[in-house]
mmCIF file of C-alpha atoms and ligand atoms in Angstrom:
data_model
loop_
_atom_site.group_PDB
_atom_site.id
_atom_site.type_symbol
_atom_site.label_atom_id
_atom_site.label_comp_id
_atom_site.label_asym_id
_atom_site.label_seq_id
_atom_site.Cartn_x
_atom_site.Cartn_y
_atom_site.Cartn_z
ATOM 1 C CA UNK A 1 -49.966 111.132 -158.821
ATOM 2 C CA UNK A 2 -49.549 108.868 -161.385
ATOM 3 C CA UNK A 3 -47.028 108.503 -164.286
ATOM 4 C CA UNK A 4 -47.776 110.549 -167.743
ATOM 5 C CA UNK A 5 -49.697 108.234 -170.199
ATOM 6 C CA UNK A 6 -51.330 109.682 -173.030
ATOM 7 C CA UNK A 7 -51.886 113.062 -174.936
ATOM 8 C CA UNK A 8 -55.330 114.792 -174.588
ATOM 9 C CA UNK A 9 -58.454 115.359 -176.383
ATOM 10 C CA UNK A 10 -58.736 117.365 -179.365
ATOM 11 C CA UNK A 11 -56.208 118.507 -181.814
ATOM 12 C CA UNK A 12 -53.645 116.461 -179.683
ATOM 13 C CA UNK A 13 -54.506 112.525 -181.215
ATOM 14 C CA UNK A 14 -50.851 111.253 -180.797
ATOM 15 C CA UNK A 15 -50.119 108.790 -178.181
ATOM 16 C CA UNK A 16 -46.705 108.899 -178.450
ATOM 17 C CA UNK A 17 -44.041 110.806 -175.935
ATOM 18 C CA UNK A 18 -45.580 111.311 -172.469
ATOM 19 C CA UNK A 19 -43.863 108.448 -170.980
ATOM 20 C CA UNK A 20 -40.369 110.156 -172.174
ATOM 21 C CA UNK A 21 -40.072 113.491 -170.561
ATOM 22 C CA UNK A 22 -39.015 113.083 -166.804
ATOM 23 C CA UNK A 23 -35.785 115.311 -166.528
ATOM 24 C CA UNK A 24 -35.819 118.000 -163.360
ATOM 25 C CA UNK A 25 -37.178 121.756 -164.245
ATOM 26 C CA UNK A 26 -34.538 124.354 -163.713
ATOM 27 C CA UNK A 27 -31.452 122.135 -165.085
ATOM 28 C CA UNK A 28 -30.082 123.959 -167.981
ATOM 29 C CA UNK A 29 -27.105 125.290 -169.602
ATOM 30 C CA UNK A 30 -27.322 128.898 -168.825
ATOM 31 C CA UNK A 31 -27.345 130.261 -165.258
ATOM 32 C CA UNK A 32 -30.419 131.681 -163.516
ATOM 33 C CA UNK A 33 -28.785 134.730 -163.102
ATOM 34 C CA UNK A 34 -27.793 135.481 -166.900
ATOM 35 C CA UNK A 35 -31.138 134.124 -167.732
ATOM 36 C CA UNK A 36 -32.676 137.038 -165.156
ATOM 37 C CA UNK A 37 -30.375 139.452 -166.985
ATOM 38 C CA UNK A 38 -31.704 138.792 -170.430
ATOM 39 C CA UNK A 39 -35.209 138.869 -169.148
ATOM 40 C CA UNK A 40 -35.316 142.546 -168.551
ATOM 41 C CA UNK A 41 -34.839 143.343 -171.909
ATOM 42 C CA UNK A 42 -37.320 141.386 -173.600
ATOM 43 C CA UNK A 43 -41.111 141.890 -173.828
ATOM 44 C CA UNK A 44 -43.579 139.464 -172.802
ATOM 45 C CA UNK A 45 -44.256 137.431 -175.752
ATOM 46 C CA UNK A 46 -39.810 137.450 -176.098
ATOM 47 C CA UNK A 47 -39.972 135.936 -172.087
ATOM 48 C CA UNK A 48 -42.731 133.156 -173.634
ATOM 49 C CA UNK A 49 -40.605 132.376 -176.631
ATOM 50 C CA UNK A 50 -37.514 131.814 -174.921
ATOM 51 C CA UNK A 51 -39.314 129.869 -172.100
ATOM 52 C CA UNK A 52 -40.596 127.513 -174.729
ATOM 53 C CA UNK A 53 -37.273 127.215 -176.460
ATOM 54 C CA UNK A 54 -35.779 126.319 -173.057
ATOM 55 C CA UNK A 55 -38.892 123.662 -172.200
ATOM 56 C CA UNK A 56 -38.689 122.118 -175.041
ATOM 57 C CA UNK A 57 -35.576 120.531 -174.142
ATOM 58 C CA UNK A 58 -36.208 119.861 -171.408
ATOM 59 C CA UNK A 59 -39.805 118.232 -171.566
ATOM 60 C CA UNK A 60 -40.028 115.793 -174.037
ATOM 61 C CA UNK A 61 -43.543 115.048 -173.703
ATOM 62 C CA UNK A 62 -44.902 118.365 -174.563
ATOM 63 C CA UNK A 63 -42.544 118.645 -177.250
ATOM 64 C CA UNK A 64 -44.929 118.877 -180.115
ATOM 65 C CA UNK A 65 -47.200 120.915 -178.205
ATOM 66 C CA UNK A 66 -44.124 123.394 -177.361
ATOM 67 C CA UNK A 67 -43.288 123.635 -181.153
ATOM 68 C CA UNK A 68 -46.759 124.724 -181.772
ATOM 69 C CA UNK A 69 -46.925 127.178 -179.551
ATOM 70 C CA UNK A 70 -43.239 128.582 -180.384
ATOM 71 C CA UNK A 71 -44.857 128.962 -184.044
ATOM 72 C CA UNK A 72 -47.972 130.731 -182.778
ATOM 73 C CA UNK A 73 -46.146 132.892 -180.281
ATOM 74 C CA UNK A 74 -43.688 134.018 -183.046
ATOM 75 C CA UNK A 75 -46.569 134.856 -185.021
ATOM 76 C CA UNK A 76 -47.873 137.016 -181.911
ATOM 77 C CA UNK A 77 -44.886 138.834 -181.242
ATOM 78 C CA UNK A 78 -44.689 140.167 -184.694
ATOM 79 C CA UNK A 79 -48.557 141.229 -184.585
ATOM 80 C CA UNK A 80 -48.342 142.670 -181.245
ATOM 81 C CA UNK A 81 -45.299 145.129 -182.436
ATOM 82 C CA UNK A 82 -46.883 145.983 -185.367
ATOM 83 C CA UNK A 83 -50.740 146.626 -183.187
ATOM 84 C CA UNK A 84 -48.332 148.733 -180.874
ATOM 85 C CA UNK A 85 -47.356 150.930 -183.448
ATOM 86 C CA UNK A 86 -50.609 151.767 -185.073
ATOM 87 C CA UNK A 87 -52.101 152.371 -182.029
ATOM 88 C CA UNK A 88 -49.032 154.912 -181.222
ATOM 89 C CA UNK A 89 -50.028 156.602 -184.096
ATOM 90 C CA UNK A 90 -53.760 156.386 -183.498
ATOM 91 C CA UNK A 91 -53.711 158.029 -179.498
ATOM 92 C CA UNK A 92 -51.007 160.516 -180.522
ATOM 93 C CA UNK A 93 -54.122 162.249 -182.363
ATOM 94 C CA UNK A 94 -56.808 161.029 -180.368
ATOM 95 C CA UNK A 95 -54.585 161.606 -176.482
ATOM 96 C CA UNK A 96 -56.867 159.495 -174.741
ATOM 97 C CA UNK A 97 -56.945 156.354 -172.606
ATOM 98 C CA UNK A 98 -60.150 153.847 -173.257
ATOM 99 C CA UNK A 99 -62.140 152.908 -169.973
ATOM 100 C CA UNK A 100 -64.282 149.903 -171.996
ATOM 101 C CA UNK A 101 -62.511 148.663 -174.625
ATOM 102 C CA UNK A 102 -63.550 145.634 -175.242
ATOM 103 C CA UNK A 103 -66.828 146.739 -175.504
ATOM 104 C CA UNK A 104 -66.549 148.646 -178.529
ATOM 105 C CA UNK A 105 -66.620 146.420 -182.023
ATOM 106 C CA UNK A 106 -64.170 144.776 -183.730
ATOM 107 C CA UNK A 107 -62.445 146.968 -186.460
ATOM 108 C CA UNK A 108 -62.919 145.281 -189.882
ATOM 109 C CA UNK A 109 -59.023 146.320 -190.681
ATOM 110 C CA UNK A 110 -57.826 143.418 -188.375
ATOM 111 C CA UNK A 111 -58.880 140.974 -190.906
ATOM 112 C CA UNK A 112 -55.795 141.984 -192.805
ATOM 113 C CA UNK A 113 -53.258 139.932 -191.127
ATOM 114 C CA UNK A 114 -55.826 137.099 -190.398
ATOM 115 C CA UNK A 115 -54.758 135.460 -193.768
ATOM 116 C CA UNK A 116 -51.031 135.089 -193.051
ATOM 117 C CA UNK A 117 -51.812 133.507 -189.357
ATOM 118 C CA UNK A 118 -53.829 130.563 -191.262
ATOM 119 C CA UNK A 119 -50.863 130.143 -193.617
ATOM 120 C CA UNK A 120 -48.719 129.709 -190.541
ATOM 121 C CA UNK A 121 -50.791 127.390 -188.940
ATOM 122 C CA UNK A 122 -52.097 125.476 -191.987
ATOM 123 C CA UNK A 123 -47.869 125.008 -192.426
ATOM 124 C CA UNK A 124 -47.178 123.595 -188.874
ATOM 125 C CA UNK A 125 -49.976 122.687 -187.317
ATOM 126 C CA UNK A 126 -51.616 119.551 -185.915
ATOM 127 C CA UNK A 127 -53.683 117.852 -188.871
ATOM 128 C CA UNK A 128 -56.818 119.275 -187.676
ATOM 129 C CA UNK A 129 -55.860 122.894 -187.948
ATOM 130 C CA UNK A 130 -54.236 121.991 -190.914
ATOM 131 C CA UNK A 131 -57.659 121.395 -192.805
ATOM 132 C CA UNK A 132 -59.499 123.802 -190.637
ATOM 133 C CA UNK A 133 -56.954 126.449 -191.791
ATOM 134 C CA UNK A 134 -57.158 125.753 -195.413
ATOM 135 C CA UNK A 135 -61.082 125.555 -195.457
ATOM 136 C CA UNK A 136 -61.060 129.337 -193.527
ATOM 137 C CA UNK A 137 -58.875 129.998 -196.371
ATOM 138 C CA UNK A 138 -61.272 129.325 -199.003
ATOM 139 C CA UNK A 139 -63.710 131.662 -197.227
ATOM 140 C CA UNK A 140 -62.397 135.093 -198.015
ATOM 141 C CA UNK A 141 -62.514 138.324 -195.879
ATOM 142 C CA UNK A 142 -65.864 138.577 -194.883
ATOM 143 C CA UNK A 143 -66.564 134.966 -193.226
ATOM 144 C CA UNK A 144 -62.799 135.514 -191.589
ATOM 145 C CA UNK A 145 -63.941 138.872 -189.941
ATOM 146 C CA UNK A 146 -67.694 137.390 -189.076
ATOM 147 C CA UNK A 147 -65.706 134.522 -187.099
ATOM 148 C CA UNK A 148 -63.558 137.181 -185.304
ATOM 149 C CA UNK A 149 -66.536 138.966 -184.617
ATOM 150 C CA UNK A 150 -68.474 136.371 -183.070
ATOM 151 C CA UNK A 151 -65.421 135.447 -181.152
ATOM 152 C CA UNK A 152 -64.811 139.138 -179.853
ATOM 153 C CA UNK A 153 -68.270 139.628 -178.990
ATOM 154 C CA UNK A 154 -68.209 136.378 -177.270
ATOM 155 C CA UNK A 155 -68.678 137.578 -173.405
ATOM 156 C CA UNK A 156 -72.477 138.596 -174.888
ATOM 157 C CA UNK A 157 -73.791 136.674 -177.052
ATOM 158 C CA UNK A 158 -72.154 133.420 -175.837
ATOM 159 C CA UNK A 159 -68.536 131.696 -176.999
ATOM 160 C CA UNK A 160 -67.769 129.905 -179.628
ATOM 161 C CA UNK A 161 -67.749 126.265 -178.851
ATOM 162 C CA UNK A 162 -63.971 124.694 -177.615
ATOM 163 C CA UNK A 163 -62.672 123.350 -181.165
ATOM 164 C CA UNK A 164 -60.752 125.342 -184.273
ATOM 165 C CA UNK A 165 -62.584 127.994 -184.856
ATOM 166 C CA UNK A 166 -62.623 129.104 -180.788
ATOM 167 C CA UNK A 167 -58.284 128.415 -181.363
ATOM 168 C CA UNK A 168 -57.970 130.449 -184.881
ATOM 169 C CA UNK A 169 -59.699 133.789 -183.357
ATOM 170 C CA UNK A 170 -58.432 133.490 -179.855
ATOM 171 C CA UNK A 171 -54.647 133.212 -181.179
ATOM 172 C CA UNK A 172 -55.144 135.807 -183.655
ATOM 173 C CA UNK A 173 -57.232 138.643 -181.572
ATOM 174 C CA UNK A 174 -54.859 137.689 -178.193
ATOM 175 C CA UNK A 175 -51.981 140.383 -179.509
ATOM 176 C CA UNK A 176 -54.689 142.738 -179.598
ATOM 177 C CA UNK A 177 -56.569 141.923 -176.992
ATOM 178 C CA UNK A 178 -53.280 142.453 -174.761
ATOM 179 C CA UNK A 179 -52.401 145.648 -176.346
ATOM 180 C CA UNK A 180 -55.737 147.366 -176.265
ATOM 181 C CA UNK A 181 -55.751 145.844 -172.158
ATOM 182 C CA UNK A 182 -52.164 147.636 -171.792
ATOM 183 C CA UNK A 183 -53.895 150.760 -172.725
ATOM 184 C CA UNK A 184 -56.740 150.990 -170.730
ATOM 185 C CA UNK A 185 -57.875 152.581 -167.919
ATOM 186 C CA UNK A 186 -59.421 149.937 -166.430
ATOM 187 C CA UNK A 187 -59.293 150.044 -162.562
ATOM 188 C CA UNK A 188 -62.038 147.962 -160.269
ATOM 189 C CA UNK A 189 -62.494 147.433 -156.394
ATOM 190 C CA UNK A 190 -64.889 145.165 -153.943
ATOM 191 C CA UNK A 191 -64.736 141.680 -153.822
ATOM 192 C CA UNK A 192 -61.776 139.334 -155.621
ATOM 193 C CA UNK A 193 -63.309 138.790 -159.769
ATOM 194 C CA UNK A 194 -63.603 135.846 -161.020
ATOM 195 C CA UNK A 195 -63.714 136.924 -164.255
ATOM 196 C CA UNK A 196 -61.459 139.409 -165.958
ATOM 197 C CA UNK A 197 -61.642 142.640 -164.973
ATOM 198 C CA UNK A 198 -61.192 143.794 -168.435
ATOM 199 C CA UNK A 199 -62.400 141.607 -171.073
ATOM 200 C CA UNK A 200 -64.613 139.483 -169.019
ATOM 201 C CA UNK A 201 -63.274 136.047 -169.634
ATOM 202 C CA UNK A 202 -62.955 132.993 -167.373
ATOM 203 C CA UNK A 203 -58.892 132.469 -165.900
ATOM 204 C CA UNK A 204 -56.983 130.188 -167.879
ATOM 205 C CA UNK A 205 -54.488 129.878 -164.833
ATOM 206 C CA UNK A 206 -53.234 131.158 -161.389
ATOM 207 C CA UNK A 207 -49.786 131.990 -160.753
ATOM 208 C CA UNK A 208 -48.315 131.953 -157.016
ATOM 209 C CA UNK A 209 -45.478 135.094 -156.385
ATOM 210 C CA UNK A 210 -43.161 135.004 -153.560
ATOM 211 C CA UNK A 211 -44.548 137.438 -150.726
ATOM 212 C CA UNK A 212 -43.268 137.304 -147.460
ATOM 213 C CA UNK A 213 -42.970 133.605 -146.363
ATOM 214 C CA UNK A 214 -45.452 132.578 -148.863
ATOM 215 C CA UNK A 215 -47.329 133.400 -151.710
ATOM 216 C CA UNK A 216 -49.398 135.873 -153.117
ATOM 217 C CA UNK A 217 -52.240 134.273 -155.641
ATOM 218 C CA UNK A 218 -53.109 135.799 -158.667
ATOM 219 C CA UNK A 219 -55.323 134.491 -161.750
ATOM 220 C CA UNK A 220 -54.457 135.099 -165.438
ATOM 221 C CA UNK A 221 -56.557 135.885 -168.353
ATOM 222 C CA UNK A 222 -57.303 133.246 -170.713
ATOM 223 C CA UNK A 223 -57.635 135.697 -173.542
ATOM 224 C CA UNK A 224 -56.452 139.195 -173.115
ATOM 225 C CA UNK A 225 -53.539 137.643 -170.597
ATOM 226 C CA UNK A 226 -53.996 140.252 -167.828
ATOM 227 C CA UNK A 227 -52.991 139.131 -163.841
ATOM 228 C CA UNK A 228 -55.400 140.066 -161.479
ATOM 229 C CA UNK A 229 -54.964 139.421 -157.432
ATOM 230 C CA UNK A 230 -57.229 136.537 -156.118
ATOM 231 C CA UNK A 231 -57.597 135.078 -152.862
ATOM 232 C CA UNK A 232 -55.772 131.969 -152.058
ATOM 233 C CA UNK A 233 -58.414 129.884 -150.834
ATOM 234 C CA UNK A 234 -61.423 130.139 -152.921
ATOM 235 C CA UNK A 235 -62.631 128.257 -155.792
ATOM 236 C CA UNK A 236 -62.886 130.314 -159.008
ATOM 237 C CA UNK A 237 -65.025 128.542 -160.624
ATOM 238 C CA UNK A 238 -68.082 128.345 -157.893
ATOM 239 C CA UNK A 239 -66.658 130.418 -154.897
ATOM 240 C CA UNK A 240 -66.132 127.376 -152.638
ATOM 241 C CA UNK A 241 -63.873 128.446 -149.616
ATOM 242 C CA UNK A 242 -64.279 125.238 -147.489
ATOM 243 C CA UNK A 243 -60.300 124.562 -147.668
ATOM 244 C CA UNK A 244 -61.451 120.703 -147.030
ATOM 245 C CA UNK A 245 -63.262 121.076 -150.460
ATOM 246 C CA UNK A 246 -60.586 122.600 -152.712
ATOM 247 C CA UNK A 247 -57.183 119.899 -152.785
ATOM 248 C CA UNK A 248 -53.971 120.546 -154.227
ATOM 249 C CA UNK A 249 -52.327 118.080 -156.169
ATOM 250 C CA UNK A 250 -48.309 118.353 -157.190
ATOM 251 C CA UNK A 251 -46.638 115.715 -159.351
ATOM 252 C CA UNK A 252 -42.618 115.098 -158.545
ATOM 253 C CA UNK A 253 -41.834 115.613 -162.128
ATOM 254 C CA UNK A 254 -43.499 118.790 -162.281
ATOM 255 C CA UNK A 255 -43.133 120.328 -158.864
ATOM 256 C CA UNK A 256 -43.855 123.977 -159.401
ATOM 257 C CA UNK A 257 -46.894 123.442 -161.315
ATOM 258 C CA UNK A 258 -49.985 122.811 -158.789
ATOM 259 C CA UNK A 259 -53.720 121.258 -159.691
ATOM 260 C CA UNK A 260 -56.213 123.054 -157.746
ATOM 261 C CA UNK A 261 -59.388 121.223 -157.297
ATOM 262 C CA UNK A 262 -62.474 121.819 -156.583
ATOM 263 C CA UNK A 263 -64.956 119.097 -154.820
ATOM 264 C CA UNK A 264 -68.227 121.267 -154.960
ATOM 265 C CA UNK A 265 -68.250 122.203 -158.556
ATOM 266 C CA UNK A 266 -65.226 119.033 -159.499
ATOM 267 C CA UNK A 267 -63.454 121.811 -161.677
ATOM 268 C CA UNK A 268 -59.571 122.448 -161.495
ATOM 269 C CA UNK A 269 -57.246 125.233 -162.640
ATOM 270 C CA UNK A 270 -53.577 124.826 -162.887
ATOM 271 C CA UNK A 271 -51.135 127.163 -161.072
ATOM 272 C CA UNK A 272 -47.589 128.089 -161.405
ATOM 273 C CA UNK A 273 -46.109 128.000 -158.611
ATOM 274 C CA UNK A 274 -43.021 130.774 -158.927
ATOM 275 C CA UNK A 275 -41.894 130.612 -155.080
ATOM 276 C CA UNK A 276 -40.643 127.151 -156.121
ATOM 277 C CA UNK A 277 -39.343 127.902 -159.763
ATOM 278 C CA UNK A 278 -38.477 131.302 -160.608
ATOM 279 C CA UNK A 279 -37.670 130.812 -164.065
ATOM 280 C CA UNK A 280 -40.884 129.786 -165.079
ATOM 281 C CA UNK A 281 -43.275 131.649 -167.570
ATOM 282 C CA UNK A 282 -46.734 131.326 -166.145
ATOM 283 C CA UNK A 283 -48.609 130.731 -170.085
ATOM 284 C CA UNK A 284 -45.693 128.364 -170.984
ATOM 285 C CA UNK A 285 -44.997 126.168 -168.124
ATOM 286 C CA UNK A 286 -49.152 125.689 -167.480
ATOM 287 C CA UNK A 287 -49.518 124.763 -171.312
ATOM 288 C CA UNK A 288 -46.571 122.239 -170.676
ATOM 289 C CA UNK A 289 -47.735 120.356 -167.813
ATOM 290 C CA UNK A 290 -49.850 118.736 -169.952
ATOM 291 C CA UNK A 291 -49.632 115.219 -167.827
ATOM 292 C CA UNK A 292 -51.424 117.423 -164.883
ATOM 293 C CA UNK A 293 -54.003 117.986 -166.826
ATOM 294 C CA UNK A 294 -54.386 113.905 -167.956
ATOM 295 C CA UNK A 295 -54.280 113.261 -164.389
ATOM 296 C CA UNK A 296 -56.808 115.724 -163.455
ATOM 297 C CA UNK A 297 -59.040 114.511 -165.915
ATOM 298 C CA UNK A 298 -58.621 111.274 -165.111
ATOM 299 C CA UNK A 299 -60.049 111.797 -161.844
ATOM 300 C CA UNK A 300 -63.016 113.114 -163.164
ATOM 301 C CA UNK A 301 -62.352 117.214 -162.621
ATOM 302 C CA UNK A 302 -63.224 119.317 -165.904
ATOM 303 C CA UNK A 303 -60.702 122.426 -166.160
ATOM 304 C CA UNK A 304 -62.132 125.531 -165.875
ATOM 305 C CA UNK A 305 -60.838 126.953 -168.871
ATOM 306 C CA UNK A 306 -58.215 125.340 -172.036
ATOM 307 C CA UNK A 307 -55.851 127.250 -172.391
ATOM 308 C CA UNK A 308 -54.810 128.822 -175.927
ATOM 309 C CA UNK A 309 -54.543 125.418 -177.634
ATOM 310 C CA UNK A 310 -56.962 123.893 -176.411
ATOM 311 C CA UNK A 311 -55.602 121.728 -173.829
HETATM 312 ZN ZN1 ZN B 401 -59.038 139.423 -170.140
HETATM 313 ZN ZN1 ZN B 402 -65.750 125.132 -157.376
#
């Protein structure tokens, strides 16, 4: 695979950086094991920021992208303990566990917070979002909580096309999203989904776990963030399982982080590989190996699904 060149499409116009980041993956300050130590006491979205944090010294070129994403995650964090304790007080009347939640509509009430995420984004964001932000701003209540709406309702009536408005209501419902997904009592059986099981979306990435002398595949949710078993050697984009059809592709700079192509439908999906690095953060480490996806591009596979910003 070849060296890291340029940043992507979209939001990401800068050319600068790529070329800079080629320092190894694990080599940090702190050791794994007191990093393993303070992992079991933090949440999810506490593992992400602190993943970041670390990557961003590390990887140079996806520094700017990392930064966003620490701002955005922040924001999430803060969302997602407030959702949590609502919803304690909601089910400690109501005592009982959704089977479809995503399927019931959007509560208006959401909207509420929707305002401070575009003040955080229109403050540290790319220019795009910038002006996106502040022209969302201008539209009050009602046109925020129509474009959450179309968003949430998007497994139905069709998404919203890859671009701001796909990034403002996907980073703002994802707290929620995970929460309500956390609650459920979702269960399903027969063959391996390619879709989530719960809210219905494509994977935004696999993730490989150490199981006996190898590794067990999962895919994750590119919305609602929920891990759901998948078998190794299929496509999930088209169901190819011609293993002549579906190559892997590893870059020495990024060794844990695998391209999996597809030759029958030329899509990829990125997947982090955690027999090789255990300290990685599935969400974090795919959204930095942003050269992967350049390279991937390049030779002419679409990814299945961008991941939160885009990318
Ligand atoms: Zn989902
Ligand atoms: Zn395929």
């Amino acid at each position: 695979m070849s060296k890291f060149e340029h940043y992507p499409r979209r939001f990401w116009t800068s050319s600068r950086a790529l070329r800079a980041g080629r320092r190894g993956t694990d080599n940090h300050s702190m050791s794994n094991r007191s990093i393993s130590r303070r992992r079991k006491t933090q949440n999810e979205w506490q593992r992400r920021i602190a993943r970041a944090e670390e990557l961003c010294a590390q990887y140079r070129f996806a520094g700017e992208i990392l930064r966003f994403y620490l701002v955005i995650a922040r924001f999430q964090e803060n969302f997602y303990e407030e959702l949590g304790r609502s919803f304690e007080r909601s089910s400690a009347g109501a005592g009982r566990v959704d089977s479809e939640p995503f399927r019931r509509p959007l509560h208006p009430e959401l909207t509420n917070r929707f305002e401070s995420f575009l003040s955080v984004v229109e403050q540290n964001g790319p220019d795009q979002l910038r002006e996106a932000a502040r022209e969302l701003q201008d539209g009050g209540d009602d046109s925020h909580f129509q474009l959450l709406k179309v968003f949430w309702n998007g497994t139905e009536t069709g998404p919203l096309p890859p671009g701001p408005h796909d990034f403002f209501a996907c980073a703002f419902l994802q707290p929620y999203a995970a929460g309500i997904r956390s609650r459920s009592s979702v269960r399903w059986s027969g063959p391996t989904p390619y879709r989530c099981p719960f809210c219905k979306r494509k994977p935004g990435l696999g993730v490989l776990r150490p199981l006996g002398d190898g590794g067990q595949r999962s895919l994750v949710c590119s919305f609602c963030l929920a891990e759901w078993e998948f078998r190794r050697i299929v496509c999930p984009g088209c169901g190819e399982e011609n293993p002549a059809k579906l190559p892997v592709y590893t870059a020495e700079e990024l060794k844990h982080v695998r391209v999996e192509g597809c030759d029958s439908c030329r899509s990829y999906i990125k997947t982090v590989d955690l027999t090789k690095s255990g300290l990685a953060e599935p969400i974090v480490d795919e959204m930095a190996s942003i050269p992967l996806d350049l390279w991937a591009q390049k030779q002419g596979y679409a990814k299945l699904q961008c991941n939160l910003l885009q990318l």
